PDB file of C-alpha atoms in Angstrom:
ATOM      1  CA  MET X  18       3.107  31.013 -45.397  1.00 51.00           C
ATOM      2  CA  THR X  19       0.412  28.930 -47.092  1.00 56.00           C
ATOM      3  CA  PHE X  20      -2.965  28.281 -45.578  1.00 45.00           C
ATOM      4  CA  LEU X  21      -2.315  24.518 -45.473  1.00 48.00           C
ATOM      5  CA  ARG X  22       0.945  25.080 -43.602  1.00 55.00           C
ATOM      6  CA  LEU X  23      -0.843  27.271 -41.072  1.00 45.00           C
ATOM      7  CA  LEU X  24      -3.400  24.535 -40.553  1.00 46.00           C
ATOM      8  CA  ALA X  25      -0.635  21.996 -40.025  1.00 50.00           C
ATOM      9  CA  ILE X  26       1.096  24.209 -37.444  1.00 52.00           C
ATOM     10  CA  ALA X  27      -2.207  24.793 -35.654  1.00 48.00           C
ATOM     11  CA  ALA X  28      -2.894  21.062 -35.565  1.00 49.00           C
ATOM     12  CA  LEU X  29       0.568  20.361 -34.139  1.00 52.00           C
ATOM     13  CA  THR X  30       0.122  23.061 -31.525  1.00 48.00           C
ATOM     14  CA  LEU X  31      -3.259  21.727 -30.450  1.00 47.00           C
ATOM     15  CA  GLY X  32      -1.838  18.221 -30.329  1.00 49.00           C
ATOM     16  CA  ALA X  33       1.019  19.351 -28.112  1.00 47.00           C
ATOM     17  CA  MET X  34      -1.395  21.166 -25.811  1.00 44.00           C
ATOM     18  CA  ALA X  35      -3.537  18.058 -25.526  1.00 43.00           C
ATOM     19  CA  ALA X  36      -0.470  15.946 -24.742  1.00 44.00           C
ATOM     20  CA  ARG X  37       0.603  18.363 -22.033  1.00 50.00           C
ATOM     21  CA  ALA X  38      -2.886  18.335 -20.586  1.00 47.00           C
ATOM     22  CA  GLU X  39      -2.931  14.532 -20.262  1.00 87.00           C
ATOM     23  CA  SER X  40      -0.480  14.219 -17.377  1.00 96.00           C
ATOM     24  CA  LEU X  41      -0.668  12.746 -13.895  1.00 98.00           C
ATOM     25  CA  LYS X  42       1.123  13.091 -10.578  1.00 98.00           C
ATOM     26  CA  ILE X  43       0.978   9.825  -8.652  1.00 98.00           C
ATOM     27  CA  GLY X  44       1.902   9.625  -4.971  1.00 98.00           C
ATOM     28  CA  VAL X  45       3.491   6.419  -3.675  1.00 98.00           C
ATOM     29  CA  VAL X  46       5.572   5.094  -0.797  1.00 93.00           C
ATOM     30  CA  PRO X  47       8.996   3.487  -1.397  1.00 89.00           C
ATOM     31  CA  GLY X  48       9.153  -0.187  -2.244  1.00 89.00           C
ATOM     32  CA  ALA X  49       6.815  -2.320  -4.320  1.00 93.00           C
ATOM     33  CA  TYR X  50       4.256   0.396  -5.008  1.00 95.00           C
ATOM     34  CA  ALA X  51       6.748   3.012  -6.143  1.00 96.00           C
ATOM     35  CA  ASP X  52       8.665   0.451  -8.188  1.00 96.00           C
ATOM     36  CA  ALA X  53       5.523  -0.878  -9.874  1.00 98.00           C
ATOM     37  CA  VAL X  54       4.385   2.590 -10.952  1.00 98.00           C
ATOM     38  CA  ASN X  55       7.878   3.555 -12.107  1.00 98.00           C
ATOM     39  CA  ALA X  56       7.995   0.377 -14.197  1.00 98.00           C
ATOM     40  CA  VAL X  57       5.158   1.606 -16.396  1.00 98.00           C
ATOM     41  CA  VAL X  58       6.089   5.295 -16.746  1.00 98.00           C
ATOM     42  CA  GLY X  59       7.787   4.746 -20.118  1.00 98.00           C
ATOM     43  CA  GLU X  60       4.913   2.663 -21.427  1.00 98.00           C
ATOM     44  CA  ALA X  61       2.422   5.311 -20.358  1.00 98.00           C
ATOM     45  CA  LYS X  62       4.532   8.009 -22.027  1.00 97.00           C
ATOM     46  CA  ALA X  63       4.486   6.088 -25.290  1.00 97.00           C
ATOM     47  CA  LYS X  64       0.695   6.050 -25.079  1.00 97.00           C
ATOM     48  CA  GLY X  65       0.446   9.798 -24.581  1.00 97.00           C
ATOM     49  CA  LEU X  66       0.311   9.987 -20.781  1.00 98.00           C
ATOM     50  CA  ASP X  67       3.008  11.882 -18.904  1.00 98.00           C
ATOM     51  CA  VAL X  68       3.356  10.412 -15.391  1.00 98.00           C
ATOM     52  CA  LYS X  69       5.345  11.951 -12.556  1.00 98.00           C
ATOM     53  CA  VAL X  70       5.929   9.697  -9.548  1.00 98.00           C
ATOM     54  CA  ILE X  71       6.181  11.392  -6.158  1.00 98.00           C
ATOM     55  CA  GLU X  72       7.424   9.385  -3.165  1.00 97.00           C
ATOM     56  CA  PHE X  73       6.291   9.942   0.418  1.00 95.00           C
ATOM     57  CA  SER X  74       7.957   8.402   3.454  1.00 90.00           C
ATOM     58  CA  ASP X  75       4.835   8.052   5.611  1.00 90.00           C
ATOM     59  CA  TRP X  76       1.194   6.993   5.366  1.00 91.00           C
ATOM     60  CA  THR X  77      -0.364  10.364   6.169  1.00 94.00           C
ATOM     61  CA  THR X  78       1.050  12.850   3.675  1.00 97.00           C
ATOM     62  CA  PRO X  79      -0.080  11.033   0.488  1.00 98.00           C
ATOM     63  CA  ASN X  80      -3.712  11.633   1.453  1.00 98.00           C
ATOM     64  CA  VAL X  81      -3.072  15.212   2.554  1.00 98.00           C
ATOM     65  CA  ALA X  82      -1.453  15.865  -0.834  1.00 98.00           C
ATOM     66  CA  LEU X  83      -4.291  14.157  -2.706  1.00 98.00           C
ATOM     67  CA  ASP X  84      -6.957  16.129  -0.896  1.00 98.00           C
ATOM     68  CA  ALA X  85      -5.074  19.386  -1.562  1.00 98.00           C
ATOM     69  CA  GLY X  86      -4.776  18.602  -5.282  1.00 98.00           C
ATOM     70  CA  ASP X  87      -0.980  18.457  -5.171  1.00 98.00           C
ATOM     71  CA  ILE X  88      -1.172  14.971  -6.691  1.00 98.00           C
ATOM     72  CA  ASP X  89      -3.860  13.385  -8.873  1.00 98.00           C
ATOM     73  CA  VAL X  90      -3.773   9.812  -7.577  1.00 98.00           C
ATOM     74  CA  ASN X  91      -2.069   7.893  -4.820  1.00 98.00           C
ATOM     75  CA  PHE X  92      -1.104   4.252  -4.637  1.00 98.00           C
ATOM     76  CA  PHE X  93      -0.256   3.103  -1.123  1.00 96.00           C
ATOM     77  CA  GLN X  94      -3.488   2.298   0.764  1.00 96.00           C
ATOM     78  CA  HIS X  95      -6.262  -0.250   0.892  1.00 96.00           C
ATOM     79  CA  LYS X  96      -9.945   0.630   1.070  1.00 96.00           C
ATOM     80  CA  PRO X  97     -10.429   0.268   4.867  1.00 95.00           C
ATOM     81  CA  PHE X  98      -7.444   2.568   5.464  1.00 95.00           C
ATOM     82  CA  MET X  99      -8.908   5.067   2.983  1.00 97.00           C
ATOM     83  CA  GLU X 100     -12.339   4.960   4.586  1.00 97.00           C
ATOM     84  CA  ASN X 101     -10.874   5.508   8.032  1.00 94.00           C
ATOM     85  CA  ALA X 102      -8.911   8.515   6.732  1.00 96.00           C
ATOM     86  CA  GLU X 103     -12.116   9.908   5.206  1.00 98.00           C
ATOM     87  CA  LYS X 104     -13.899   9.527   8.519  1.00 96.00           C
ATOM     88  CA  GLN X 105     -11.079  11.127  10.499  1.00 95.00           C
ATOM     89  CA  LYS X 106     -10.197  13.955   8.106  1.00 97.00           C
ATOM     90  CA  GLY X 107     -13.336  14.564   6.065  1.00 98.00           C
ATOM     91  CA  TYR X 108     -11.794  13.508   2.752  1.00 98.00           C
ATOM     92  CA  ASP X 109     -13.935  12.417  -0.187  1.00 98.00           C
ATOM     93  CA  PHE X 110     -11.946   9.768  -2.049  1.00 98.00           C
ATOM     94  CA  GLU X 111     -12.692   6.896  -4.399  1.00 98.00           C
ATOM     95  CA  VAL X 112     -10.878   3.687  -5.330  1.00 98.00           C
ATOM     96  CA  VAL X 113     -10.388   3.669  -9.110  1.00 98.00           C
ATOM     97  CA  GLY X 114      -8.363   0.508  -9.603  1.00 98.00           C
ATOM     98  CA  LEU X 115      -7.234  -2.533  -7.623  1.00 97.00           C
ATOM     99  CA  GLY X 116      -3.530  -3.145  -7.223  1.00 97.00           C
ATOM    100  CA  ILE X 117      -1.515  -5.464  -4.976  1.00 97.00           C
ATOM    101  CA  LEU X 118      -2.774  -7.605  -2.095  1.00 96.00           C
ATOM    102  CA  GLN X 119       0.187  -8.513   0.071  1.00 94.00           C
ATOM    103  CA  ASN X 120       0.464 -11.161   2.759  1.00 94.00           C
ATOM    104  CA  LEU X 121       0.916  -9.408   6.108  1.00 94.00           C
ATOM    105  CA  GLY X 122       3.138 -11.337   8.514  1.00 97.00           C
ATOM    106  CA  ILE X 123       4.471 -11.527  12.051  1.00 98.00           C
ATOM    107  CA  TYR X 124       8.267 -11.810  12.027  1.00 98.00           C
ATOM    108  CA  SER X 125      11.057 -12.471  14.484  1.00 98.00           C
ATOM    109  CA  LEU X 126      14.834 -12.421  14.228  1.00 97.00           C
ATOM    110  CA  LYS X 127      15.171 -13.817  17.751  1.00 97.00           C
ATOM    111  CA  HIS X 128      12.785 -16.766  17.777  1.00 98.00           C
ATOM    112  CA  LYS X 129      12.050 -19.576  15.354  1.00 97.00           C
ATOM    113  CA  SER X 130       8.500 -20.158  16.569  1.00 97.00           C
ATOM    114  CA  LEU X 131       5.732 -18.305  18.356  1.00 97.00           C
ATOM    115  CA  ASP X 132       6.067 -20.683  21.320  1.00 95.00           C
ATOM    116  CA  GLN X 133       9.537 -19.294  22.019  1.00 97.00           C
ATOM    117  CA  VAL X 134       8.304 -15.739  22.606  1.00 97.00           C
ATOM    118  CA  PRO X 135       9.037 -15.036  26.311  1.00 98.00           C
ATOM    119  CA  PHE X 136       6.818 -13.704  29.063  1.00 98.00           C
ATOM    120  CA  GLY X 137       7.020  -9.911  28.850  1.00 98.00           C
ATOM    121  CA  GLY X 138       8.267 -10.087  25.258  1.00 98.00           C
ATOM    122  CA  THR X 139       8.282  -6.994  23.055  1.00 98.00           C
ATOM    123  CA  VAL X 140       6.123  -6.527  19.971  1.00 98.00           C
ATOM    124  CA  ALA X 141       6.375  -3.796  17.315  1.00 98.00           C
ATOM    125  CA  ILE X 142       3.083  -3.031  15.633  1.00 98.00           C
ATOM    126  CA  ALA X 143       1.796  -0.458  13.122  1.00 96.00           C
ATOM    127  CA  ASN X 144       0.737   2.820  14.722  1.00 95.00           C
ATOM    128  CA  ASP X 145      -2.059   3.690  12.304  1.00 90.00           C
ATOM    129  CA  PRO X 146      -5.711   2.640  12.520  1.00 86.00           C
ATOM    130  CA  VAL X 147      -6.775  -0.402  10.502  1.00 90.00           C
ATOM    131  CA  ASN X 148      -3.225  -1.645   9.922  1.00 93.00           C
ATOM    132  CA  GLN X 149      -2.740  -1.871  13.677  1.00 96.00           C
ATOM    133  CA  GLY X 150      -6.044  -3.706  13.840  1.00 95.00           C
ATOM    134  CA  ARG X 151      -4.886  -6.169  11.200  1.00 94.00           C
ATOM    135  CA  GLY X 152      -1.692  -6.803  13.144  1.00 96.00           C
ATOM    136  CA  LEU X 153      -3.647  -7.437  16.336  1.00 97.00           C
ATOM    137  CA  LEU X 154      -5.969  -9.835  14.535  1.00 96.00           C
ATOM    138  CA  LEU X 155      -2.918 -11.730  13.365  1.00 96.00           C
ATOM    139  CA  LEU X 156      -1.551 -11.911  16.920  1.00 98.00           C
ATOM    140  CA  GLN X 157      -4.953 -13.168  18.022  1.00 97.00           C
ATOM    141  CA  LYS X 158      -4.848 -15.769  15.245  1.00 96.00           C
ATOM    142  CA  ALA X 159      -1.472 -16.819  16.655  1.00 96.00           C
ATOM    143  CA  GLY X 160      -3.047 -17.302  20.092  1.00 97.00           C
ATOM    144  CA  LEU X 161      -0.948 -14.624  21.782  1.00 98.00           C
ATOM    145  CA  ILE X 162      -3.733 -12.159  22.631  1.00 98.00           C
ATOM    146  CA  ARG X 163      -7.509 -11.898  22.600  1.00 98.00           C
ATOM    147  CA  LEU X 164      -9.464  -8.834  21.464  1.00 98.00           C
ATOM    148  CA  LYS X 165     -12.886  -7.559  22.421  1.00 98.00           C
ATOM    149  CA  ASP X 166     -15.594  -9.313  20.468  1.00 96.00           C
ATOM    150  CA  GLY X 167     -16.563  -7.580  17.249  1.00 94.00           C
ATOM    151  CA  VAL X 168     -13.749  -5.006  16.943  1.00 95.00           C
ATOM    152  CA  GLY X 169     -12.336  -6.648  13.810  1.00 93.00           C
ATOM    153  CA  PHE X 170      -9.659  -4.740  11.919  1.00 93.00           C
ATOM    154  CA  LEU X 171     -10.580  -1.527  13.754  1.00 92.00           C
ATOM    155  CA  GLY X 172      -9.159  -2.909  16.999  1.00 96.00           C
ATOM    156  CA  THR X 173      -6.486  -1.001  18.919  1.00 97.00           C
ATOM    157  CA  LEU X 174      -4.184  -1.820  21.813  1.00 98.00           C
ATOM    158  CA  ASP X 175      -6.973  -0.669  24.134  1.00 97.00           C
ATOM    159  CA  ASP X 176      -9.141  -3.498  22.809  1.00 98.00           C
ATOM    160  CA  ILE X 177      -6.829  -6.262  24.065  1.00 98.00           C
ATOM    161  CA  VAL X 178      -8.728  -8.139  26.787  1.00 98.00           C
ATOM    162  CA  GLU X 179      -6.325 -11.050  27.229  1.00 98.00           C
ATOM    163  CA  ASN X 180      -2.531 -10.977  27.057  1.00 98.00           C
ATOM    164  CA  LYS X 181      -1.298 -14.092  28.882  1.00 95.00           C
ATOM    165  CA  LYS X 182       2.382 -13.458  28.146  1.00 97.00           C
ATOM    166  CA  LYS X 183       2.111  -9.784  29.180  1.00 98.00           C
ATOM    167  CA  LEU X 184       3.539  -8.729  25.837  1.00 98.00           C
ATOM    168  CA  LYS X 185       4.728  -5.129  25.655  1.00 98.00           C
ATOM    169  CA  PHE X 186       3.784  -3.190  22.532  1.00 98.00           C
ATOM    170  CA  THR X 187       5.632  -0.461  20.679  1.00 98.00           C
ATOM    171  CA  GLU X 188       3.736   1.460  17.985  1.00 97.00           C
ATOM    172  CA  VAL X 189       5.793   2.212  14.874  1.00 95.00           C
ATOM    173  CA  GLU X 190       5.208   3.815  11.452  1.00 91.00           C
ATOM    174  CA  GLY X 191       4.443   0.959   9.075  1.00 88.00           C
ATOM    175  CA  PRO X 192       7.357   1.592   6.673  1.00 85.00           C
ATOM    176  CA  GLN X 193       9.816   1.504   9.607  1.00 90.00           C
ATOM    177  CA  LEU X 194       8.735  -1.840  11.066  1.00 94.00           C
ATOM    178  CA  ALA X 195      11.192  -3.810   8.934  1.00 93.00           C
ATOM    179  CA  ARG X 196      14.124  -1.822  10.303  1.00 94.00           C
ATOM    180  CA  ILE X 197      13.396  -2.450  13.978  1.00 95.00           C
ATOM    181  CA  THR X 198      12.416  -6.119  13.790  1.00 97.00           C
ATOM    182  CA  GLY X 199      15.780  -7.153  15.209  1.00 96.00           C
ATOM    183  CA  ASP X 200      15.224  -4.986  18.297  1.00 97.00           C
ATOM    184  CA  VAL X 201      12.028  -6.729  19.438  1.00 98.00           C
ATOM    185  CA  ASP X 202      10.768 -10.257  19.952  1.00 98.00           C
ATOM    186  CA  LEU X 203       8.043  -9.940  17.329  1.00 98.00           C
ATOM    187  CA  ALA X 204       7.177  -7.389  14.666  1.00 98.00           C
ATOM    188  CA  GLN X 205       4.285  -6.917  12.319  1.00 98.00           C
ATOM    189  CA  GLY X 206       5.787  -6.976   8.838  1.00 96.00           C
ATOM    190  CA  TYR X 207       4.999  -5.954   5.285  1.00 92.00           C
ATOM    191  CA  PRO X 208       6.920  -8.143   2.803  1.00 93.00           C
ATOM    192  CA  HIS X 209       7.653  -5.397   0.274  1.00 89.00           C
ATOM    193  CA  PHE X 210       9.096  -3.076   2.937  1.00 89.00           C
ATOM    194  CA  ILE X 211      11.279  -5.958   4.135  1.00 93.00           C
ATOM    195  CA  VAL X 212      12.532  -6.529   0.592  1.00 91.00           C
ATOM    196  CA  ALA X 213      13.207  -2.809   0.157  1.00 86.00           C
ATOM    197  CA  ALA X 214      15.074  -2.628   3.481  1.00 88.00           C
ATOM    198  CA  GLY X 215      17.099  -5.737   2.674  1.00 90.00           C
ATOM    199  CA  THR X 216      17.212  -6.622   6.356  1.00 90.00           C
ATOM    200  CA  PHE X 217      15.968 -10.236   6.394  1.00 95.00           C
ATOM    201  CA  ASP X 218      14.039 -12.889   4.468  1.00 95.00           C
ATOM    202  CA  PRO X 219      10.438 -11.719   3.803  1.00 95.00           C
ATOM    203  CA  THR X 220       9.335 -15.345   3.457  1.00 96.00           C
ATOM    204  CA  SER X 221      10.394 -16.118   7.056  1.00 97.00           C
ATOM    205  CA  GLY X 222       7.177 -14.985   8.748  1.00 97.00           C
ATOM    206  CA  LEU X 223       6.034 -17.057  11.722  1.00 97.00           C
ATOM    207  CA  ILE X 224       2.404 -16.550  10.704  1.00 97.00           C
ATOM    208  CA  TYR X 225       0.662 -14.753   7.824  1.00 96.00           C
ATOM    209  CA  SER X 226      -2.715 -13.128   7.338  1.00 93.00           C
ATOM    210  CA  GLY X 227      -3.429 -14.848   4.034  1.00 90.00           C
ATOM    211  CA  VAL X 228      -4.251 -13.229   0.692  1.00 82.00           C
ATOM    212  CA  GLU X 229      -7.921 -14.124   0.338  1.00 77.00           C
ATOM    213  CA  ASP X 230      -9.540 -10.771   1.117  1.00 81.00           C
ATOM    214  CA  ARG X 231      -9.332  -8.215  -1.705  1.00 84.00           C
ATOM    215  CA  LEU X 232     -10.669  -5.619   0.730  1.00 90.00           C
ATOM    216  CA  PHE X 233      -7.056  -5.073   1.789  1.00 94.00           C
ATOM    217  CA  ALA X 234      -5.612  -4.725  -1.693  1.00 96.00           C
ATOM    218  CA  VAL X 235      -3.532  -1.575  -2.060  1.00 97.00           C
ATOM    219  CA  SER X 236      -5.333   0.361  -4.770  1.00 98.00           C
ATOM    220  CA  PHE X 237      -5.294   3.510  -6.867  1.00 98.00           C
ATOM    221  CA  VAL X 238      -7.197   6.265  -5.073  1.00 98.00           C
ATOM    222  CA  THR X 239      -8.264   9.693  -6.288  1.00 98.00           C
ATOM    223  CA  ARG X 240     -10.651  12.423  -5.191  1.00 98.00           C
ATOM    224  CA  ALA X 241     -14.260  11.332  -5.733  1.00 98.00           C
ATOM    225  CA  ALA X 242     -14.859  14.229  -8.118  1.00 98.00           C
ATOM    226  CA  ARG X 243     -12.222  12.766 -10.464  1.00 98.00           C
ATOM    227  CA  LYS X 244     -13.173   9.090 -10.318  1.00 97.00           C
ATOM    228  CA  ASP X 245     -14.152   9.103 -13.997  1.00 98.00           C
ATOM    229  CA  ASP X 246     -11.214  11.208 -15.179  1.00 98.00           C
ATOM    230  CA  PRO X 247     -10.112   9.719 -18.547  1.00 98.00           C
ATOM    231  CA  ALA X 248      -6.389  10.174 -17.844  1.00 98.00           C
ATOM    232  CA  ILE X 249      -6.659   8.373 -14.515  1.00 98.00           C
ATOM    233  CA  ARG X 250      -8.686   5.534 -15.996  1.00 98.00           C
ATOM    234  CA  LYS X 251      -6.218   5.286 -18.869  1.00 98.00           C
ATOM    235  CA  PHE X 252      -3.266   4.960 -16.517  1.00 98.00           C
ATOM    236  CA  VAL X 253      -4.940   2.259 -14.432  1.00 98.00           C
ATOM    237  CA  GLU X 254      -5.686   0.305 -17.599  1.00 98.00           C
ATOM    238  CA  ILE X 255      -2.076   0.619 -18.787  1.00 98.00           C
ATOM    239  CA  PHE X 256      -0.756  -0.400 -15.350  1.00 98.00           C
ATOM    240  CA  GLN X 257      -2.973  -3.457 -15.032  1.00 98.00           C
ATOM    241  CA  GLY X 258      -2.145  -4.622 -18.552  1.00 98.00           C
ATOM    242  CA  SER X 259       1.612  -4.174 -18.328  1.00 98.00           C
ATOM    243  CA  ASP X 260       3.965  -7.162 -18.325  1.00 98.00           C
ATOM    244  CA  ALA X 261       6.703  -4.875 -16.975  1.00 98.00           C
ATOM    245  CA  VAL X 262       4.539  -4.096 -13.943  1.00 98.00           C
ATOM    246  CA  ARG X 263       3.913  -7.779 -13.221  1.00 98.00           C
ATOM    247  CA  THR X 264       7.610  -8.587 -13.520  1.00 98.00           C
ATOM    248  CA  GLN X 265       8.568  -5.750 -11.199  1.00 97.00           C
ATOM    249  CA  ILE X 266       5.940  -6.639  -8.592  1.00 97.00           C
ATOM    250  CA  HIS X 267       7.164 -10.244  -8.516  1.00 97.00           C
ATOM    251  CA  ARG X 268      10.719  -8.986  -8.002  1.00 95.00           C
ATOM    252  CA  SER X 269       9.571  -6.584  -5.279  1.00 94.00           C
ATOM    253  CA  PHE X 270       8.095  -9.505  -3.364  1.00 95.00           C
ATOM    254  CA  ALA X 271      11.305 -11.574  -3.440  1.00 94.00           C
ATOM    255  CA  ASN X 272      10.009 -13.582  -6.422  1.00 96.00           C
ATOM    256  CA  SER X 273       7.671 -15.385  -4.025  1.00 95.00           C
ATOM    257  CA  ASP X 274       4.084 -16.122  -5.008  1.00 94.00           C
ATOM    258  CA  LYS X 275       3.120 -16.675  -1.376  1.00 94.00           C
ATOM    259  CA  LEU X 276       3.702 -13.032  -0.450  1.00 96.00           C
ATOM    260  CA  TYR X 277       1.193 -11.313  -2.745  1.00 96.00           C
ATOM    261  CA  VAL X 278      -1.485 -11.573  -5.424  1.00 96.00           C
ATOM    262  CA  LEU X 279      -2.445  -9.198  -8.226  1.00 97.00           C
ATOM    263  CA  ALA X 280      -5.846  -8.158  -6.937  1.00 96.00           C
ATOM    264  CA  TRP X 281      -7.230  -7.098 -10.309  1.00 96.00           C
ATOM    265  CA  LEU X 282      -6.753 -10.648 -11.610  1.00 94.00           C
ATOM    266  CA  ASN X 283      -8.014 -12.572  -8.572  1.00 76.00           C
TER     267      ASN X 283
END
């Protein structure tokens, strides 16, 4: 075997090792976030980045897995949710790329307006901190409850100081809210989960939060020690520049511009 051939084999071997080294495991939840990441896997592969998408069915395990190093990045949470998880669990995370800002809504399959909600009506709301607070703020915006002054998006059911209709609350895992909307008078709703569940029209919300505040954009999150990791930065750049991602996100939000914005562009 000639010396030049040996050099060529060595170069190929080193190249293969480098390619294997540049790989990522990304944790997501089903729906728009999983679909958006899956839409760019082939594109990332063509650019030398091997991406494995791992789906979780709840909003707790993706951060447990990230902290343990079982995944490299997750894509399911906004910054306030992340910061609350850090405070509660002692994590050290960092946002490394903005993603999707969706328009949180209050939905009903029993009533066509908020005025029709009866005395003693039932409300399904997210059971996790921050997202529950956002839902309560939206109910306050609708005039159905009043919260303690200053609690903001960290409010809980214990912070309700006025509830004229004596609404009864049921706390539910966020991804499951779409499936129980028909069982209650009102439900906090996430458009992409509604689309994924196929249960009703995600554009039928009685009131929406609005999409002005990028603070609540679901973003790419990694451990703080890896915030400058070249492979992670490369993937975020590929994701944000992909036409396939934008097409898939639009489809995941029922082709409705009122349900979301691409936070990295706005």
